[in-house]
CSV table of C-alpha atoms in Angstrom, one decimal:
chain,number,residue,atom,x,y,z
A,1,MET,CA,72.1,329.1,-66.3
A,2,SER,CA,68.8,330.5,-65.3
A,3,LYS,CA,66.0,328.2,-64.1
A,4,GLU,CA,63.6,327.2,-66.8
A,5,LYS,CA,60.0,328.0,-65.8
A,6,ASN,CA,56.8,326.4,-66.9
A,7,ILE,CA,58.3,324.4,-69.8
A,8,PRO,CA,55.4,322.7,-71.6
A,9,ASP,CA,54.7,319.1,-70.5
A,10,SER,CA,56.9,316.8,-72.6
A,11,THR,CA,54.0,314.3,-72.8
A,12,LYS,CA,51.8,316.9,-74.3
A,13,TYR,CA,54.5,318.1,-76.8
A,14,GLU,CA,56.1,314.9,-77.8
A,15,THR,CA,57.7,316.4,-80.8
A,16,PHE,CA,59.7,318.9,-78.9
A,17,THR,CA,60.9,318.2,-75.3
A,18,GLN,CA,62.7,320.3,-72.8
A,19,GLU,CA,65.9,318.3,-73.4
A,20,GLU,CA,65.6,318.8,-77.2
A,21,TYR,CA,65.1,322.6,-76.6
A,22,MET,CA,68.3,322.8,-74.5
A,23,ILE,CA,70.3,320.9,-77.1
A,24,MET,CA,69.0,323.2,-79.8
A,25,LYS,CA,69.8,326.3,-77.7
A,26,ASP,CA,73.4,325.1,-77.0
A,27,ALA,CA,74.0,324.4,-80.7
A,28,LEU,CA,72.7,327.9,-81.8
A,29,LEU,CA,74.6,329.8,-79.1
A,30,ARG,CA,77.9,327.8,-79.5
A,31,PRO,CA,79.3,330.2,-82.2
A,32,ILE,CA,79.1,333.1,-79.7
A,33,GLU,CA,81.2,331.4,-77.0
A,34,LYS,CA,84.3,330.7,-79.0
A,35,THR,CA,86.0,332.0,-82.1
A,36,GLY,CA,88.6,329.7,-83.7
A,37,MET,CA,91.8,330.7,-85.4
A,38,ALA,CA,90.2,330.4,-88.8
A,39,GLY,CA,87.5,332.8,-87.7
A,40,LYS,CA,89.9,335.3,-86.4
A,41,ILE,CA,92.0,335.2,-89.6
A,42,TRP,CA,88.8,335.7,-91.6
A,43,ILE,CA,87.7,338.7,-89.5
A,44,ALA,CA,91.3,340.2,-89.7
A,45,PHE,CA,91.3,339.7,-93.5
A,46,LEU,CA,88.0,341.5,-94.0
A,47,THR,CA,89.1,344.3,-91.6
A,48,LEU,CA,92.3,344.8,-93.6
A,49,VAL,CA,90.4,345.0,-96.9
A,50,PHE,CA,88.0,347.5,-95.4
A,51,LEU,CA,90.8,349.6,-94.0
A,52,ALA,CA,92.6,349.5,-97.4
A,53,GLY,CA,89.4,350.9,-98.9
A,54,ALA,CA,89.4,353.7,-96.4
A,55,VAL,CA,93.0,354.6,-97.3
A,56,ALA,CA,92.1,354.5,-101.0
A,57,TYR,CA,89.1,356.7,-100.4
A,58,TYR,CA,91.3,359.2,-98.6
A,59,LEU,CA,93.7,359.2,-101.5
A,60,GLN,CA,90.9,359.7,-103.9
A,61,GLU,CA,89.5,362.7,-102.1
A,62,THR,CA,92.9,364.4,-101.4
A,63,MET,CA,94.4,363.8,-104.9
A,64,GLY,CA,91.2,364.2,-106.9
A,65,LYS,CA,89.0,361.8,-108.9
A,66,SER,CA,90.6,362.9,-112.2
A,67,VAL,CA,93.9,361.6,-111.0
A,68,THR,CA,92.9,358.5,-109.0
A,69,THR,CA,89.9,357.1,-111.0
A,70,GLY,CA,89.0,356.2,-114.6
A,71,LEU,CA,86.0,358.5,-114.5
A,72,SER,CA,85.5,361.2,-117.1
A,73,ASP,CA,83.0,363.6,-118.5
A,74,TYR,CA,81.4,360.7,-120.3
A,75,THR,CA,81.5,358.1,-117.6
A,76,MET,CA,81.0,360.1,-114.5
A,77,TRP,CA,79.5,357.3,-112.3
A,78,GLY,CA,81.5,354.2,-113.0
A,79,VAL,CA,81.7,351.1,-110.7
A,80,TYR,CA,80.6,353.0,-107.6
A,81,ILE,CA,77.0,353.3,-108.8
A,82,SER,CA,77.1,349.8,-110.2
A,83,ASN,CA,78.2,348.5,-106.8
A,84,PHE,CA,75.5,350.7,-105.1
A,85,LEU,CA,72.8,349.0,-107.2
A,86,PHE,CA,74.2,345.6,-106.4
A,87,LEU,CA,74.2,346.2,-102.6
A,88,VAL,CA,70.7,347.7,-102.7
A,89,ALA,CA,69.6,344.5,-104.5
A,90,LEU,CA,71.1,342.3,-101.7
A,91,SER,CA,69.4,344.5,-99.1
A,92,LEU,CA,66.0,343.1,-100.3
A,93,SER,CA,66.9,339.7,-98.7
A,94,SER,CA,64.7,340.8,-95.7
A,95,VAL,CA,61.8,341.3,-98.1
A,96,PHE,CA,62.0,338.1,-100.3
A,97,MET,CA,63.6,335.6,-97.9
A,98,SER,CA,62.0,336.7,-94.6
A,99,ALA,CA,59.0,339.0,-94.7
A,100,ILE,CA,57.1,337.5,-97.6
A,101,LEU,CA,57.7,333.9,-96.3
A,102,LYS,CA,56.4,334.9,-92.9
A,103,LEU,CA,53.2,336.5,-94.2
A,104,THR,CA,52.5,333.5,-96.5
A,105,HIS,CA,53.1,331.1,-93.6
A,106,PHE,CA,55.9,329.1,-95.2
A,107,GLU,CA,57.3,327.6,-92.0
A,108,TRP,CA,60.7,326.8,-93.5
A,109,TYR,CA,61.6,330.5,-93.2
A,110,ARG,CA,62.3,330.3,-89.5
A,111,PRO,CA,66.0,329.4,-89.5
A,112,LEU,CA,66.6,331.7,-92.5
A,113,SER,CA,64.8,334.8,-91.2
A,114,ARG,CA,67.5,336.4,-89.1
A,115,ILE,CA,70.2,335.6,-91.7
A,116,ALA,CA,68.2,337.5,-94.3
A,117,ASP,CA,67.6,340.4,-92.0
A,118,VAL,CA,71.3,340.7,-91.1
A,119,ILE,CA,72.3,340.6,-94.8
A,120,SER,CA,69.7,343.3,-95.5
A,121,LEU,CA,71.0,345.7,-92.8
A,122,SER,CA,74.7,345.1,-93.7
A,123,SER,CA,74.0,345.6,-97.4
A,124,ILE,CA,72.0,348.8,-97.1
A,125,THR,CA,74.6,350.2,-94.7
A,126,MET,CA,77.3,349.8,-97.3
A,127,ALA,CA,75.0,351.0,-100.1
A,128,GLY,CA,74.6,354.2,-98.2
A,129,ILE,CA,78.4,354.6,-97.9
A,130,CYS,CA,78.6,354.0,-101.7
A,131,ILE,CA,76.4,357.1,-102.2
A,132,MET,CA,78.9,359.2,-100.3
A,133,ILE,CA,81.9,357.6,-102.1
A,134,SER,CA,80.5,358.5,-105.5
A,135,MET,CA,80.0,362.1,-104.6
A,136,GLY,CA,82.6,364.7,-105.6
A,137,ARG,CA,82.2,366.7,-102.4
A,138,PRO,CA,81.3,364.5,-99.5
A,139,ASP,CA,81.7,367.5,-97.2
A,140,ARG,CA,78.5,368.9,-98.8
A,141,LEU,CA,76.4,365.7,-98.3
A,142,HIS,CA,74.2,367.6,-95.8
A,143,TYR,CA,73.2,370.0,-98.6
A,144,LEU,CA,71.0,367.3,-100.0
A,145,ILE,CA,69.0,367.5,-96.8
A,146,ILE,CA,69.2,371.3,-96.4
A,147,HIS,CA,68.8,372.4,-100.0
A,148,GLY,CA,67.5,369.2,-101.6
A,149,ARG,CA,64.7,369.5,-104.2
A,150,ILE,CA,62.0,367.0,-103.8
A,151,GLN,CA,61.6,366.9,-107.7
A,152,SER,CA,65.0,365.2,-107.9
A,153,PRO,CA,65.2,361.4,-108.0
A,154,ILE,CA,68.5,361.7,-106.1
A,155,VAL,CA,66.7,363.1,-103.1
A,156,TRP,CA,64.0,360.4,-103.4
A,157,ASP,CA,66.8,357.8,-103.2
A,158,ILE,CA,68.4,359.4,-100.1
A,159,ILE,CA,65.0,359.4,-98.4
A,160,VAL,CA,64.1,355.9,-99.2
A,161,VAL,CA,67.6,354.5,-98.4
A,162,ALA,CA,67.5,356.2,-95.0
A,163,THR,CA,63.9,355.0,-94.3
A,164,TYR,CA,64.7,351.4,-95.3
A,165,PHE,CA,67.8,351.4,-93.2
A,166,VAL,CA,65.8,352.4,-90.1
A,167,ALA,CA,63.2,349.7,-91.0
A,168,CYS,CA,65.9,347.0,-91.3
A,169,VAL,CA,67.3,348.0,-87.9
A,170,LEU,CA,63.9,347.7,-86.2
A,171,VAL,CA,63.0,344.5,-87.9
A,172,LEU,CA,66.3,342.9,-86.8
A,173,PHE,CA,66.4,344.3,-83.3
A,174,ILE,CA,62.8,343.7,-82.2
A,175,ALA,CA,62.9,340.0,-83.1
A,176,LEU,CA,66.3,339.8,-81.5
A,177,ILE,CA,65.2,340.8,-78.0
A,178,PRO,CA,64.2,337.3,-76.7
A,179,SER,CA,67.5,336.0,-78.0
A,180,LEU,CA,69.4,338.7,-76.1
A,181,SER,CA,67.7,337.5,-72.9
A,182,THR,CA,68.7,334.0,-73.8
A,183,CYS,CA,72.3,335.0,-74.3
A,184,LYS,CA,72.3,336.9,-71.0
A,185,ASN,CA,70.9,333.9,-69.0
A,186,HIS,CA,72.6,331.1,-70.8
A,187,LEU,CA,76.1,332.3,-71.7
A,188,LYS,CA,78.2,332.8,-68.5
A,189,ASN,CA,81.8,332.5,-69.8
A,190,LEU,CA,81.8,335.7,-71.7
A,191,PRO,CA,83.4,339.1,-70.8
A,192,LYS,CA,81.3,341.2,-68.4
A,193,TRP,CA,80.9,344.0,-70.8
A,194,GLN,CA,79.3,341.6,-73.3
A,195,LEU,CA,76.9,340.2,-70.7
A,196,LYS,CA,76.0,343.8,-69.7
A,197,MET,CA,75.4,344.6,-73.3
A,198,TYR,CA,72.9,341.7,-73.6
A,199,ASP,CA,71.2,342.9,-70.3
A,200,ILE,CA,70.8,346.5,-71.5
A,201,LEU,CA,69.6,345.6,-75.0
A,202,SER,CA,67.1,343.0,-73.8
A,203,PHE,CA,65.2,345.8,-72.0
A,204,GLY,CA,64.2,343.6,-69.1
A,205,TRP,CA,62.7,340.9,-71.2
A,206,GLU,CA,61.2,338.2,-69.0
A,207,GLY,CA,59.1,336.2,-71.6
A,208,THR,CA,55.7,336.9,-70.1
A,209,SER,CA,52.5,336.4,-72.1
A,210,GLU,CA,52.0,340.1,-72.4
A,211,GLN,CA,55.5,340.7,-73.7
A,212,TRP,CA,55.2,337.9,-76.3
A,213,GLU,CA,51.9,339.4,-77.5
A,214,ILE,CA,53.4,342.8,-77.9
A,215,LEU,CA,56.5,341.5,-79.6
A,216,LYS,CA,54.6,339.5,-82.1
A,217,LYS,CA,52.3,342.4,-83.0
A,218,VAL,CA,55.2,344.7,-83.5
A,219,VAL,CA,57.1,342.1,-85.6
A,220,LEU,CA,54.0,341.6,-87.8
A,221,ILE,CA,53.6,345.3,-88.4
A,222,LEU,CA,57.2,345.8,-89.3
A,223,THR,CA,57.1,342.7,-91.5
A,224,VAL,CA,54.1,344.2,-93.4
A,225,LEU,CA,55.8,347.6,-93.7
A,226,VAL,CA,59.2,346.4,-94.9
A,227,ILE,CA,57.8,344.8,-98.1
A,228,PRO,CA,56.6,348.0,-99.7
A,229,LEU,CA,59.6,349.9,-98.4
A,230,GLY,CA,62.0,347.4,-100.0
A,231,ILE,CA,60.2,347.5,-103.3
A,232,ALA,CA,60.0,351.3,-103.2
A,233,LEU,CA,63.8,351.4,-102.5
A,234,ARG,CA,64.5,349.3,-105.6
A,235,THR,CA,62.0,351.1,-107.7
A,236,VAL,CA,63.4,354.5,-106.8
A,237,SER,CA,66.9,353.3,-107.5
A,238,ALA,CA,65.7,352.3,-111.0
A,239,TRP,CA,64.1,355.7,-111.5
A,240,LEU,CA,67.5,357.4,-111.1
A,241,PHE,CA,68.2,355.9,-114.5
A,242,SER,CA,64.8,355.9,-116.3
A,243,THR,CA,64.2,359.6,-115.5
A,244,THR,CA,67.5,360.6,-116.9
A,245,LEU,CA,67.5,361.8,-120.5
A,246,ARG,CA,69.6,359.0,-122.0
A,247,PRO,CA,68.1,356.6,-124.7
A,248,GLU,CA,69.8,353.6,-123.1
A,249,TRP,CA,67.8,354.1,-119.9
A,250,ASP,CA,64.6,355.4,-121.5
A,251,SER,CA,62.4,352.6,-120.2
A,252,THR,CA,59.2,352.3,-118.2
A,253,ASN,CA,60.2,348.7,-117.4
A,254,PHE,CA,63.2,349.6,-115.2
A,255,GLY,CA,61.4,349.5,-111.8
A,256,ALA,CA,60.0,346.0,-112.3
A,257,TYR,CA,63.2,344.9,-114.1
A,258,PHE,CA,65.3,345.9,-111.1
A,259,VAL,CA,63.0,344.4,-108.5
A,260,SER,CA,62.9,341.1,-110.3
A,261,GLY,CA,66.7,341.0,-110.6
A,262,SER,CA,67.0,341.8,-106.9
A,263,ALA,CA,64.7,338.9,-106.0
A,264,LEU,CA,67.0,336.5,-107.8
A,265,LEU,CA,70.2,338.0,-106.2
A,266,THR,CA,68.7,337.8,-102.7
A,267,VAL,CA,68.1,334.0,-103.2
A,268,ALA,CA,71.7,333.6,-104.5
A,269,VAL,CA,73.3,335.5,-101.5
A,270,MET,CA,71.1,333.6,-99.1
A,271,ILE,CA,72.2,330.2,-100.5
A,272,ILE,CA,75.8,331.2,-100.2
A,273,THR,CA,75.5,332.6,-96.7
A,274,VAL,CA,73.4,329.7,-95.4
A,275,PHE,CA,75.9,327.2,-96.8
A,276,ALA,CA,78.8,329.0,-95.1
A,277,PHE,CA,77.0,329.2,-91.7
A,278,ARG,CA,75.8,325.6,-91.9
A,279,LYS,CA,79.4,324.4,-92.7
A,280,ILE,CA,81.4,326.6,-90.3
A,281,TYR,CA,79.0,326.7,-87.3
A,282,ARG,CA,77.9,323.0,-87.7
A,283,LEU,CA,74.2,323.9,-88.1
A,284,LYS,CA,73.2,321.1,-90.4
A,285,PRO,CA,70.3,320.0,-88.2
A,286,TYR,CA,68.7,323.5,-88.6
A,287,LEU,CA,69.8,324.5,-92.0
A,288,THR,CA,68.8,321.3,-93.8
A,289,ASN,CA,68.8,320.0,-97.3
A,290,MET,CA,65.1,320.9,-97.4
A,291,HIS,CA,66.0,324.6,-97.1
A,292,PHE,CA,68.4,324.4,-100.0
A,293,ASP,CA,65.7,322.6,-102.0
A,294,LYS,CA,63.2,325.3,-101.3
A,295,MET,CA,65.7,328.1,-102.1
A,296,GLY,CA,66.6,326.3,-105.4
A,297,GLN,CA,62.9,326.3,-106.4
A,298,ALA,CA,62.7,330.0,-105.5
A,299,MET,CA,65.8,330.6,-107.7
A,300,VAL,CA,64.1,329.0,-110.7
A,301,LEU,CA,60.9,331.1,-110.0
A,302,PHE,CA,62.7,334.4,-109.7
A,303,GLY,CA,65.0,333.5,-112.5
A,304,LEU,CA,62.1,333.0,-114.9
A,305,ILE,CA,60.5,336.3,-113.8
A,306,TYR,CA,63.8,338.1,-114.3
A,307,ALA,CA,64.1,336.5,-117.7
A,308,TYR,CA,60.7,337.8,-118.7
A,309,PHE,CA,61.6,341.4,-117.8
A,310,ASN,CA,64.9,341.1,-119.6
A,311,ILE,CA,63.0,340.1,-122.7
A,312,ASN,CA,60.8,343.2,-122.3
A,313,GLU,CA,63.9,345.4,-121.7
A,314,TYR,CA,66.0,344.2,-124.7
A,315,LEU,CA,63.9,342.3,-127.2
A,316,VAL,CA,61.2,344.9,-127.8
A,317,PRO,CA,63.7,347.8,-128.4
A,318,ALA,CA,65.8,345.4,-130.6
A,319,TYR,CA,62.8,344.5,-132.7
A,320,LYS,CA,62.2,348.2,-133.4
A,321,MET,CA,65.9,349.1,-133.5
A,322,SER,CA,65.2,352.8,-133.5
A,323,GLY,CA,68.0,355.3,-134.0
A,324,LEU,CA,68.1,356.2,-130.3
A,325,HIS,CA,68.7,352.6,-129.2
A,326,ALA,CA,70.5,351.0,-132.1
A,327,ASN,CA,74.1,351.9,-131.2
A,328,HIS,CA,73.7,350.7,-127.6
A,329,LEU,CA,71.9,347.4,-128.5
A,330,LEU,CA,74.3,346.5,-131.3
A,331,ASN,CA,77.2,347.2,-129.0
A,332,LEU,CA,75.8,344.7,-126.5
A,333,PHE,CA,74.5,342.1,-128.9
A,334,VAL,CA,77.3,341.9,-131.5
A,335,GLY,CA,79.8,344.7,-130.7
A,336,GLU,CA,82.5,345.4,-128.3
A,337,ASP,CA,80.6,344.3,-125.2
A,338,ALA,CA,78.9,341.3,-126.8
A,339,LEU,CA,81.0,338.5,-125.1
A,340,PHE,CA,80.6,340.3,-121.8
A,341,TYR,CA,76.9,340.7,-122.2
A,342,TRP,CA,76.1,337.2,-123.3
A,343,SER,CA,78.3,335.7,-120.6
A,344,VAL,CA,76.2,337.7,-118.0
A,345,VAL,CA,73.0,336.5,-119.7
A,346,PHE,CA,74.1,332.9,-119.6
A,347,PHE,CA,75.3,332.8,-116.0
A,348,GLY,CA,72.9,335.3,-114.6
A,349,ILE,CA,69.7,334.2,-116.3
A,350,ALA,CA,70.0,330.8,-118.1
A,351,VAL,CA,71.9,329.0,-115.3
A,352,PRO,CA,69.5,329.9,-112.4
A,353,CYS,CA,66.5,329.1,-114.6
A,354,ILE,CA,67.7,325.7,-115.8
A,355,LEU,CA,70.1,324.0,-113.4
A,356,PRO,CA,68.0,324.2,-110.1
A,357,MET,CA,65.2,322.5,-112.0
A,358,PHE,CA,67.0,319.2,-111.4
A,359,LYS,CA,66.6,318.0,-107.9
A,360,LYS,CA,70.2,316.7,-107.6
A,361,LEU,CA,71.4,320.2,-108.4
A,362,ARG,CA,69.4,321.6,-105.5
A,363,LYS,CA,71.7,319.9,-103.0
A,364,PRO,CA,73.7,322.3,-100.9
A,365,PHE,CA,77.1,322.2,-102.7
A,366,PRO,CA,76.0,322.3,-106.4
A,367,LEU,CA,73.3,324.9,-105.6
A,368,THR,CA,75.9,327.1,-103.8
A,369,ILE,CA,78.2,326.9,-106.9
A,370,THR,CA,75.2,328.0,-109.0
A,371,ALA,CA,74.5,330.8,-106.6
A,372,VAL,CA,78.1,332.1,-106.7
A,373,ALA,CA,77.9,332.3,-110.5
A,374,VAL,CA,74.5,334.1,-110.3
A,375,LEU,CA,75.9,336.6,-107.8
A,376,ILE,CA,79.0,337.4,-109.8
A,377,ALA,CA,76.9,337.7,-113.0
A,378,GLY,CA,74.5,340.0,-111.1
A,379,TRP,CA,77.2,342.4,-110.2
A,380,PHE,CA,78.4,342.6,-113.8
A,381,LYS,CA,74.9,343.0,-115.0
A,382,PHE,CA,74.6,346.3,-113.1
A,383,TYR,CA,78.0,347.2,-114.6
A,384,LEU,CA,76.5,346.7,-118.1
A,385,ILE,CA,73.5,348.8,-117.2
A,386,VAL,CA,75.5,351.8,-116.0
A,387,ILE,CA,78.7,351.9,-118.0
A,388,PRO,CA,77.5,351.4,-121.7
A,389,GLY,CA,74.6,353.8,-120.9
A,390,LEU,CA,77.2,356.5,-120.2
A,391,SER,CA,79.6,355.8,-123.0
A,392,HIS,CA,77.8,358.2,-125.5
A,393,PRO,CA,77.5,361.9,-124.6
A,394,LEU,CA,74.1,363.6,-124.7
A,395,LEU,CA,75.6,366.2,-127.1
A,396,PRO,CA,78.6,365.7,-129.3
A,397,ILE,CA,81.8,367.0,-127.7
A,398,GLN,CA,84.7,368.0,-129.9
A,399,ASP,CA,88.4,367.4,-129.3
A,400,VAL,CA,88.0,365.0,-126.4
A,401,PRO,CA,90.6,362.3,-125.6
A,402,ALA,CA,89.8,358.9,-127.2
A,403,SER,CA,90.1,357.3,-123.8
A,404,TRP,CA,86.8,359.0,-122.8
A,405,SER,CA,84.8,356.6,-124.9
A,406,HIS,CA,86.3,353.6,-122.9
A,407,TYR,CA,86.0,353.3,-119.2
A,408,THR,CA,88.4,351.1,-117.2
A,409,PRO,CA,88.1,351.2,-113.4
A,410,SER,CA,91.4,352.2,-111.6
A,411,LEU,CA,93.0,350.3,-108.8
A,412,ILE,CA,91.7,352.9,-106.4
A,413,GLU,CA,88.2,352.3,-107.5
A,414,MET,CA,88.4,348.5,-107.3
A,415,ILE,CA,90.0,348.7,-103.8
A,416,ILE,CA,87.1,350.9,-102.6
A,417,VAL,CA,84.5,348.5,-104.2
A,418,ALA,CA,86.2,345.5,-102.6
A,419,ALA,CA,86.1,347.3,-99.3
A,420,THR,CA,82.4,347.8,-99.4
A,421,ILE,CA,81.9,344.1,-100.2
A,422,ALA,CA,84.3,343.2,-97.4
A,423,GLY,CA,82.5,345.6,-95.1
A,424,THR,CA,79.2,343.8,-95.8
A,425,MET,CA,80.6,340.4,-95.1
A,426,LEU,CA,82.4,341.8,-92.0
A,427,LEU,CA,79.2,343.1,-90.5
A,428,VAL,CA,77.4,339.8,-91.1
A,429,THR,CA,80.4,337.9,-89.5
A,430,LEU,CA,80.6,340.1,-86.5
A,431,PHE,CA,76.9,339.9,-85.9
A,432,SER,CA,77.1,336.1,-85.8
A,433,LYS,CA,79.9,336.3,-83.3
A,434,PHE,CA,77.9,338.4,-80.8
A,435,PHE,CA,74.3,337.3,-81.5
A,436,PRO,CA,72.6,334.0,-82.5
A,437,ILE,CA,72.5,333.9,-86.3
A,438,ILE,CA,69.5,331.7,-86.1
A,439,SER,CA,66.6,332.8,-84.0
A,440,VAL,CA,66.3,330.4,-81.0
A,441,TRP,CA,62.7,331.3,-80.2
A,442,GLU,CA,61.4,331.2,-83.7
A,443,VAL,CA,62.9,327.8,-84.4
A,444,ALA,CA,61.6,326.5,-81.1
A,445,GLU,CA,58.2,327.8,-81.7
A,446,GLY,CA,58.1,326.2,-85.2
A,447,ARG,CA,59.0,322.8,-83.7
A,448,LEU,CA,56.2,322.8,-81.1
A,449,GLU,CA,53.3,320.7,-82.0
A,450,GLY,CA,50.5,322.8,-83.4
A,451,LYS,CA,52.8,325.8,-83.5
A,452,LYS,CA,52.1,326.6,-79.9
A,453,GLU,CA,53.7,329.7,-78.3
A,454,ILE,CA,56.9,329.3,-76.3
A,455,ILE,CA,55.7,331.9,-73.8
A,456,ASN,CA,58.0,330.8,-70.9
A,457,TYR,CA,60.9,329.6,-72.9
A,458,LYS,CA,64.1,331.6,-72.1
């Protein structure tokens, strides 16, 4: 263990002593030192699901989508695009549960910040893979760059996904540098290659006043940039639909509608992830009931905003019930998809708006159950946006199979979708086994009296 230099006088900072700092550091680094049998089984399970998805994708591309999927001339996107929208929504965790809280000086963000950033990077990585999966000729993916037309919303989406991915990498890595130095100096019972990795990635970090000043300026700039990038990402994803000549998607509300829904889903996925890390890694002193209480309040706020945009999206067209929208709306409200639709509305909108209003239901366990319901309903919400919107052709087609008017995902499709979800969880899990899932320096800085800098803490 390296020698601690110039630790602030404990008499001056009575709220945070050197001993308390070392205890905190040991607790936050403990998950890196040892992986139990349950952790190994979990990682193996996620890896197997991801590999199964790779095999399913190989079969899809070699045998053809017409054979291996439920896609048709009517429903040419299916669950792949629904899943893409879902993962893009989760990738906004860095915006709503990290960047905005930092800039508005809500100090309770500190233990949550890195968790949100990891979820964002993992989700946007898998979202990018979903784009390739949904393409008919992935070998021609580079044509989008070489011959892409800037007028196309597809090209906009590729650009903004790539840009946001780079931003997520930078936001996560820059703030991670002090923790890499801490891992290098504090963890000695690890493989040499892992310690060498920490040494290389820390770029000679020594914790000087100048380094801290530069780090904080860069983190602030990236924090400011990631907010408009994240909102642009979600808005452009919505424009893929609203700029398409289909009455079901003919809406100027889609951008705000998607952003508000993403905000709600980011809170839900954060609650679930924080609950899991708190329980498995024994981080209760740092991921406290207060954090769940705050996230529960955020769930109500974002749920109400999302409900407002849902009213705009469905009630106004339903009031007019024009010929272009009538079939679609009647199908959702009282038709074939009515039970499905109202179940999603109940669990995805009513539940998060009402249940967390009660303080007892903002406790960790009941709030996590609520978050699971919201997250599942959120996935199916995107399914309802994509699939019914494709069920009716732009022009009547004669002599088509009756099955074309109904879409059922094939086993291959569901395995691939499951693989992308498992891949997201696998990336988050592996990160937590190599790097501190809670930022040591940010939590330490937050606990210092007067929010003093921890310039020489290592």
